[in-house]
Each structure stands twice: as C-alpha cells, then as structure tokens.
C-alpha cells in the first residue's frame, strides 16, 4: 500500500509540475515577442537605443538569475525545493504584474533585474521532480517536464503576440502575472514533497562548493555546452520584433508575427523531449 501511494504521489507531482512548467514558460515567453515594441511605446524612439535597451532589459533578468541561483539552491537544500518553487512563483507573479504599470524603460529594467533575483521556478521544479521520482523513472520525468516547458514556450509567444496586438502591451503583464500565480497555486495545493534535510556539520562557502562541483569532470563541459546553446537560442530573441518590423514596415500585427517566429523553433523539441528521456533511461544520459 505504501509503495502504491508513493507511485501515485510521484506521478501526480509530475503532472502538476509539468502543468506549472507549461504555465510559467508560456507566461514568461509571451512577453519576449513585444519587449522591444513595449520599449518603443515607453518613449525610446531612436533605433540604436531601442536595440541597446532591448538587449539590456532582456539580458539583465538572466544575469541576476545566474548570480542568485546558487544562493537559492543552497536555501533549497536547507528548507526544501517546494518552498523555492512557491517563493519564485509568487515573487515573479507580483513583479511581472508591476511591469505593466511602468512609465519608462528604466523602471522596466529595474523590475527585470528584480525578477532575475527572485527567479528560479524552473530549476526548482526540475530538482523537486527529480528528487521525488523513482530513480528508474527520472529520465522520463525530466523529459515530460521539458516537454511541458517547451510547449509553454511555443504557445506563449503566439498567445502573447495575439493578445498584445488586440489588448495592448500593458495588459499582457497582468495576464502573465495571473497565470504564474495560478501555476504556483496548483503546486501549493497538489504537490507533495518528501524532503529530508541533510545535516552537514562542515559549513562551506559558495566558492568552495563550486570547486567541489567543478572537480567532477562532466560538469564544466556540460556547463560550457549549455551556455553556448543558450547564447545561440536566446541571443536574437529581444531583437526579433525589430527585425520583423524592418522586414514588414507598417505591419499591424508585429507582436503576433514575432511570437509565431519564436514558437516555430520549439515545436520539434516539445515532441522529442519525452522520447529522448526514455532513451536516456535505457541507454544512459551521456548517449
């Protein structure tokens, strides 16, 4: 009976966390197609300044997330992963909603910076799923989570583009905040975490922890590969709507076209992720 309840728990957790991944990635990616257009609406009209601020505002979120992720990871080891998911979800819901009320691009920049500081929903969700799933099913679970995230990143830009063209930019931030809050609420209610705090009598610094992790041979290689892939995938996104604006001057549905273009590259990823996860369980993740 206990094993049956454990099986039901991890499967339910996986379903809810995948739905949460879908909502959060959809909400976050729905902003990107019109970010540069929103900056123009806030009063930045010079093309070079628009490009510069689009890149800065887009990137600052990831920079602060990079800095604070190890901190939140250490807190998660101490207090649990579910708490980190809830912290990040509620924090992002509030900050992203506030982005719809800014009056200039500097305020938007500051809020994006703060959003990166409190972010961590996706990695905390992945860790929560992997630590509460039977070892033989971890690859499959991670594949399902990836599929949910990619599905959100596909539908989010398209839906965001449609809503931006029909409702205006500011309203999208409110809708995005609501979706993230709903995803977090689902996790609060339905996800159970079996968390056992590991007692470590020797306290270490982040630098010492990083040295220990980096000493494991595959870690640095994986980090370098992931960094290059993210640079390739994300580098052009904040300027995509400006490029389409240049290709189709005077077009009324720029946000939708940008969203559709962004969604195209993730479709195959969504379909392949669960199958790749199963192959990883069968042949090993290194293959």
Short mmCIF file of C-alpha atoms in Angstrom, two decimals:
data_model
loop_
_atom_site.label_atom_id
_atom_site.label_comp_id
_atom_site.label_asym_id
_atom_site.label_seq_id
_atom_site.Cartn_x
_atom_site.Cartn_y
_atom_site.Cartn_z
CA UNK A 1 0.00 0.00 0.00
CA UNK A 2 2.87 2.34 0.84
CA UNK A 3 4.60 1.66 -2.49
CA UNK A 4 1.31 2.26 -4.31
CA UNK A 5 0.82 5.62 -2.58
CA UNK A 6 4.43 6.55 -3.40
CA UNK A 7 3.82 5.74 -7.08
CA UNK A 8 0.63 7.77 -7.16
CA UNK A 9 2.42 10.68 -5.45
CA UNK A 10 5.32 10.95 -7.90
CA UNK A 11 3.03 10.65 -10.91
CA UNK A 12 0.69 13.31 -9.55
CA UNK A 13 3.64 15.54 -8.74
CA UNK A 14 4.97 15.10 -12.27
CA UNK A 15 1.64 16.03 -13.86
CA UNK A 16 1.17 19.14 -11.71
CA UNK A 17 4.79 20.26 -12.08
CA UNK A 18 4.56 19.81 -15.86
CA UNK A 19 1.43 21.95 -15.92
CA UNK A 20 3.26 24.52 -13.80
CA UNK A 21 6.20 24.46 -16.21
CA UNK A 22 3.79 24.98 -19.11
CA UNK A 23 2.06 27.97 -17.50
CA UNK A 24 5.25 29.66 -16.31
CA UNK A 25 7.21 29.20 -19.53
CA UNK A 26 4.16 30.25 -21.53
CA UNK A 27 3.71 33.34 -19.39
CA UNK A 28 7.40 34.28 -19.48
CA UNK A 29 7.82 33.71 -23.22
CA UNK A 30 4.63 35.62 -24.03
CA UNK A 31 6.46 38.84 -23.08
CA UNK A 32 9.51 38.42 -25.31
CA UNK A 33 7.88 38.96 -28.74
CA UNK A 34 6.83 42.52 -27.94
CA UNK A 35 9.53 43.58 -25.45
CA UNK A 36 11.26 45.88 -27.96
CA UNK A 37 7.90 47.25 -29.11
CA UNK A 38 6.96 47.95 -25.49
CA UNK A 39 10.20 49.88 -25.03
CA UNK A 40 9.26 51.98 -28.05
CA UNK A 41 5.86 52.64 -26.51
CA UNK A 42 7.58 53.78 -23.30
CA UNK A 43 9.26 56.59 -25.23
CA UNK A 44 12.53 55.22 -26.62
CA UNK A 45 12.38 56.08 -30.32
CA UNK A 46 15.98 56.08 -31.58
CA UNK A 47 16.55 52.70 -33.34
CA UNK A 48 20.01 52.20 -31.82
CA UNK A 49 18.76 52.97 -28.32
CA UNK A 50 15.80 50.64 -28.78
CA UNK A 51 18.14 47.81 -29.79
CA UNK A 52 20.50 48.57 -26.89
CA UNK A 53 17.81 48.74 -24.24
CA UNK A 54 16.02 45.69 -25.65
CA UNK A 55 19.18 43.66 -25.19
CA UNK A 56 19.93 45.08 -21.74
CA UNK A 57 16.40 44.66 -20.40
CA UNK A 58 16.18 41.15 -21.80
CA UNK A 59 19.62 40.11 -20.51
CA UNK A 60 19.56 41.63 -17.01
CA UNK A 61 16.94 39.11 -15.90
CA UNK A 62 19.25 36.23 -16.81
CA UNK A 63 22.34 37.89 -15.34
CA UNK A 64 20.83 38.34 -11.88
CA UNK A 65 19.29 34.87 -12.09
CA UNK A 66 22.77 33.48 -12.81
CA UNK A 67 24.17 35.27 -9.76
CA UNK A 68 21.41 34.31 -7.32
CA UNK A 69 20.63 30.76 -8.49
CA UNK A 70 23.41 29.18 -6.37
CA UNK A 71 22.12 31.07 -3.33
CA UNK A 72 18.56 29.84 -3.80
CA UNK A 73 19.93 26.35 -4.48
CA UNK A 74 21.66 26.32 -1.12
CA UNK A 75 18.47 27.56 0.58
CA UNK A 76 16.55 24.77 -1.18
CA UNK A 77 18.97 22.18 0.22
CA UNK A 78 18.22 23.54 3.67
CA UNK A 79 14.46 24.15 3.55
CA UNK A 80 13.13 22.13 0.59
CA UNK A 81 12.54 22.56 -3.14
CA UNK A 82 8.79 23.11 -2.99
CA UNK A 83 9.29 26.21 -0.86
CA UNK A 84 11.65 27.60 -3.54
CA UNK A 85 9.07 26.96 -6.26
CA UNK A 86 6.44 28.83 -4.24
CA UNK A 87 8.82 31.69 -3.40
CA UNK A 88 9.79 32.17 -7.02
CA UNK A 89 6.27 31.78 -8.40
CA UNK A 90 4.65 34.33 -6.10
CA UNK A 91 7.56 36.75 -6.45
CA UNK A 92 7.53 36.61 -10.25
CA UNK A 93 3.74 36.97 -10.36
CA UNK A 94 3.95 40.24 -8.40
CA UNK A 95 6.96 41.71 -10.23
CA UNK A 96 5.75 40.86 -13.74
CA UNK A 97 2.33 42.34 -12.98
CA UNK A 98 4.06 45.57 -11.92
CA UNK A 99 5.86 45.71 -15.29
CA UNK A 100 2.56 46.61 -16.90
CA UNK A 101 2.42 49.83 -14.86
CA UNK A 102 5.88 51.25 -15.60
CA UNK A 103 6.16 54.68 -17.19
CA UNK A 104 9.68 54.43 -18.64
CA UNK A 105 12.28 51.88 -19.72
CA UNK A 106 14.47 52.42 -16.63
CA UNK A 107 11.66 51.21 -14.37
CA UNK A 108 11.21 48.20 -16.64
CA UNK A 109 14.94 47.48 -16.43
CA UNK A 110 14.86 47.56 -12.61
CA UNK A 111 11.87 45.22 -12.44
CA UNK A 112 13.51 42.77 -14.85
CA UNK A 113 16.60 42.88 -12.62
CA UNK A 114 14.49 42.08 -9.55
CA UNK A 115 12.68 39.33 -11.44
CA UNK A 116 16.01 37.63 -12.03
CA UNK A 117 16.87 37.93 -8.33
CA UNK A 118 13.77 36.06 -7.19
CA UNK A 119 13.52 33.71 -10.17
CA UNK A 120 14.32 30.01 -10.05
CA UNK A 121 10.91 28.42 -10.66
CA UNK A 122 12.09 26.16 -13.49
CA UNK A 123 15.27 24.73 -11.86
CA UNK A 124 13.49 24.30 -8.52
CA UNK A 125 10.69 22.43 -10.29
CA UNK A 126 13.17 20.15 -12.05
CA UNK A 127 15.00 19.42 -8.79
CA UNK A 128 11.74 18.80 -6.94
CA UNK A 129 10.62 16.31 -9.58
CA UNK A 130 13.95 14.51 -9.81
CA UNK A 131 14.32 14.09 -6.04
CA UNK A 132 10.76 12.80 -5.60
CA UNK A 133 10.69 10.38 -8.55
CA UNK A 134 11.87 6.75 -8.51
CA UNK A 135 15.43 6.57 -9.86
CA UNK A 136 14.44 4.36 -12.81
CA UNK A 137 11.92 6.96 -13.98
CA UNK A 138 13.94 10.16 -13.51
CA UNK A 139 14.90 10.46 -17.20
CA UNK A 140 11.29 10.04 -18.28
CA UNK A 141 10.12 12.55 -15.68
CA UNK A 142 12.66 15.15 -16.79
CA UNK A 143 11.63 14.59 -20.40
CA UNK A 144 7.98 15.20 -19.54
CA UNK A 145 8.90 18.35 -17.63
CA UNK A 146 10.95 19.55 -20.60
CA UNK A 147 8.02 18.87 -22.91
CA UNK A 148 5.75 20.95 -20.67
CA UNK A 149 8.25 23.81 -20.61
CA UNK A 150 8.82 23.75 -24.36
CA UNK A 151 5.08 23.53 -25.03
CA UNK A 152 4.64 26.66 -22.93
CA UNK A 153 7.47 28.40 -24.78
CA UNK A 154 5.71 27.55 -28.06
CA UNK A 155 2.17 28.60 -27.20
CA UNK A 156 3.23 31.55 -25.02
CA UNK A 157 4.74 33.74 -27.75
CA UNK A 158 1.84 33.10 -30.13
CA UNK A 159 -0.80 33.83 -27.49
CA UNK A 160 1.19 36.82 -26.19
CA UNK A 161 1.50 38.21 -29.69
CA UNK A 162 -2.23 37.87 -30.35
CA UNK A 163 -3.12 39.47 -27.00
CA UNK A 164 -0.57 42.28 -27.45
CA UNK A 165 -2.00 43.19 -30.86
CA UNK A 166 -5.59 43.10 -29.59
CA UNK A 167 -5.36 44.24 -25.94
CA UNK A 168 -2.23 46.33 -25.73
CA UNK A 169 1.13 45.60 -24.13
CA UNK A 170 0.38 46.53 -20.52
CA UNK A 171 -2.48 44.05 -20.19
CA UNK A 172 -0.19 41.13 -21.12
CA UNK A 173 1.89 41.66 -18.00
CA UNK A 174 -1.23 41.43 -15.84
CA UNK A 175 -2.34 38.22 -17.58
CA UNK A 176 1.17 36.81 -17.27
CA UNK A 177 1.25 37.50 -13.53
CA UNK A 178 -2.11 35.80 -13.09
CA UNK A 179 -1.00 32.68 -15.00
CA UNK A 180 2.17 32.35 -12.93
CA UNK A 181 0.20 32.76 -9.71
CA UNK A 182 -2.28 30.05 -10.80
CA UNK A 183 0.57 27.68 -11.62
CA UNK A 184 2.07 28.31 -8.18
CA UNK A 185 -1.30 27.77 -6.52
CA UNK A 186 -1.64 24.36 -8.20
CA UNK A 187 1.76 23.36 -6.82
CA UNK A 188 0.92 24.62 -3.32
CA UNK A 189 -2.26 22.53 -3.23
CA UNK A 190 -1.42 19.34 -5.10
CA UNK A 191 2.34 18.71 -4.95
CA UNK A 192 3.75 16.73 -2.02
CA UNK A 193 7.46 16.84 -1.29
CA UNK A 194 9.24 14.19 0.70
CA UNK A 195 12.10 16.31 1.97
CA UNK A 196 14.77 15.15 4.37
CA UNK A 197 17.24 17.82 5.32
CA UNK A 198 20.80 16.66 5.06
CA UNK A 199 22.79 17.63 8.15
CA UNK A 200 26.19 18.97 7.14
CA UNK A 201 28.33 19.87 10.11
CA UNK A 202 31.01 21.46 7.93
CA UNK A 203 29.82 24.80 6.57
CA UNK A 204 31.39 25.80 3.26
CA UNK A 205 31.35 28.92 1.11
CA UNK A 206 29.88 29.16 -2.39
CA UNK A 207 33.40 29.26 -3.84
CA UNK A 208 34.34 26.04 -2.05
CA UNK A 209 31.10 24.38 -3.13
CA UNK A 210 31.70 25.43 -6.74
CA UNK A 211 35.21 23.97 -6.65
CA UNK A 212 33.84 20.65 -5.42
CA UNK A 213 31.18 20.58 -8.13
CA UNK A 214 33.59 21.69 -10.88
CA UNK A 215 36.02 18.95 -9.86
CA UNK A 216 33.56 16.41 -11.27
CA UNK A 217 34.75 16.04 -14.83
CA UNK A 218 31.48 16.29 -16.84
CA UNK A 219 30.13 19.34 -15.01
CA UNK A 220 32.26 22.05 -16.61
CA UNK A 221 31.80 20.56 -20.07
CA UNK A 222 28.03 20.43 -19.65
CA UNK A 223 28.04 23.99 -18.31
CA UNK A 224 30.05 25.23 -21.31
CA UNK A 225 27.82 23.43 -23.82
CA UNK A 226 24.63 24.67 -22.14
CA UNK A 227 25.99 28.23 -22.14
CA UNK A 228 26.77 28.13 -25.86
CA UNK A 229 23.37 26.65 -26.69
CA UNK A 230 21.58 29.31 -24.66
CA UNK A 231 23.61 32.07 -26.32
CA UNK A 232 22.64 30.74 -29.72
CA UNK A 233 18.96 30.32 -28.84
CA UNK A 234 18.39 33.50 -26.84
CA UNK A 235 20.80 35.96 -28.43
CA UNK A 236 18.46 37.10 -31.18
CA UNK A 237 15.14 36.95 -29.33
CA UNK A 238 14.94 40.52 -27.94
CA UNK A 239 15.60 41.95 -31.42
CA UNK A 240 13.27 39.65 -33.32
CA UNK A 241 10.30 42.02 -33.36
CA UNK A 242 12.56 44.86 -34.56
CA UNK A 243 13.84 42.69 -37.40
CA UNK A 244 10.30 41.80 -38.43
CA UNK A 245 9.39 45.48 -38.17
CA UNK A 246 12.22 46.18 -40.60
CA UNK A 247 11.07 43.41 -42.94
CA UNK A 248 7.43 44.48 -42.83
CA UNK A 249 7.28 48.23 -42.16
CA UNK A 250 3.82 49.38 -41.17
CA UNK A 251 2.54 45.91 -40.28
CA UNK A 252 -0.18 46.00 -37.61
CA UNK A 253 0.42 42.50 -36.20
CA UNK A 254 4.13 42.69 -35.42
CA UNK A 255 3.83 41.08 -31.99
CA UNK A 256 1.93 38.11 -33.40
CA UNK A 257 4.44 37.60 -36.23
CA UNK A 258 7.33 37.75 -33.76
CA UNK A 259 5.58 35.27 -31.46
CA UNK A 260 4.87 32.88 -34.31
CA UNK A 261 8.51 33.01 -35.39
CA UNK A 262 9.68 32.30 -31.83
CA UNK A 263 7.27 29.40 -31.43
CA UNK A 264 8.42 27.60 -34.57
CA UNK A 265 11.84 26.59 -33.23
CA UNK A 266 10.44 24.84 -30.15
CA UNK A 267 7.87 22.56 -31.78
CA UNK A 268 10.17 19.63 -32.54
CA UNK A 269 11.77 19.96 -29.10
CA UNK A 270 8.38 19.53 -27.44
CA UNK A 271 7.66 16.34 -29.38
CA UNK A 272 11.09 14.82 -28.89
CA UNK A 273 11.76 15.50 -25.19
CA UNK A 274 9.77 12.61 -23.60
CA UNK A 275 11.19 10.12 -26.10
CA UNK A 276 14.73 11.34 -25.51
CA UNK A 277 14.11 10.98 -21.76
CA UNK A 278 13.10 7.33 -22.26
CA UNK A 279 16.21 6.71 -24.37
CA UNK A 280 18.27 8.26 -21.58
CA UNK A 281 16.75 5.82 -19.07
CA UNK A 282 17.53 2.92 -21.41
CA UNK A 283 21.00 3.76 -22.72
CA UNK A 284 22.31 6.41 -20.32
CA UNK A 285 22.16 10.20 -20.36
CA UNK A 286 25.67 10.51 -21.85
CA UNK A 287 24.45 8.98 -25.13
#
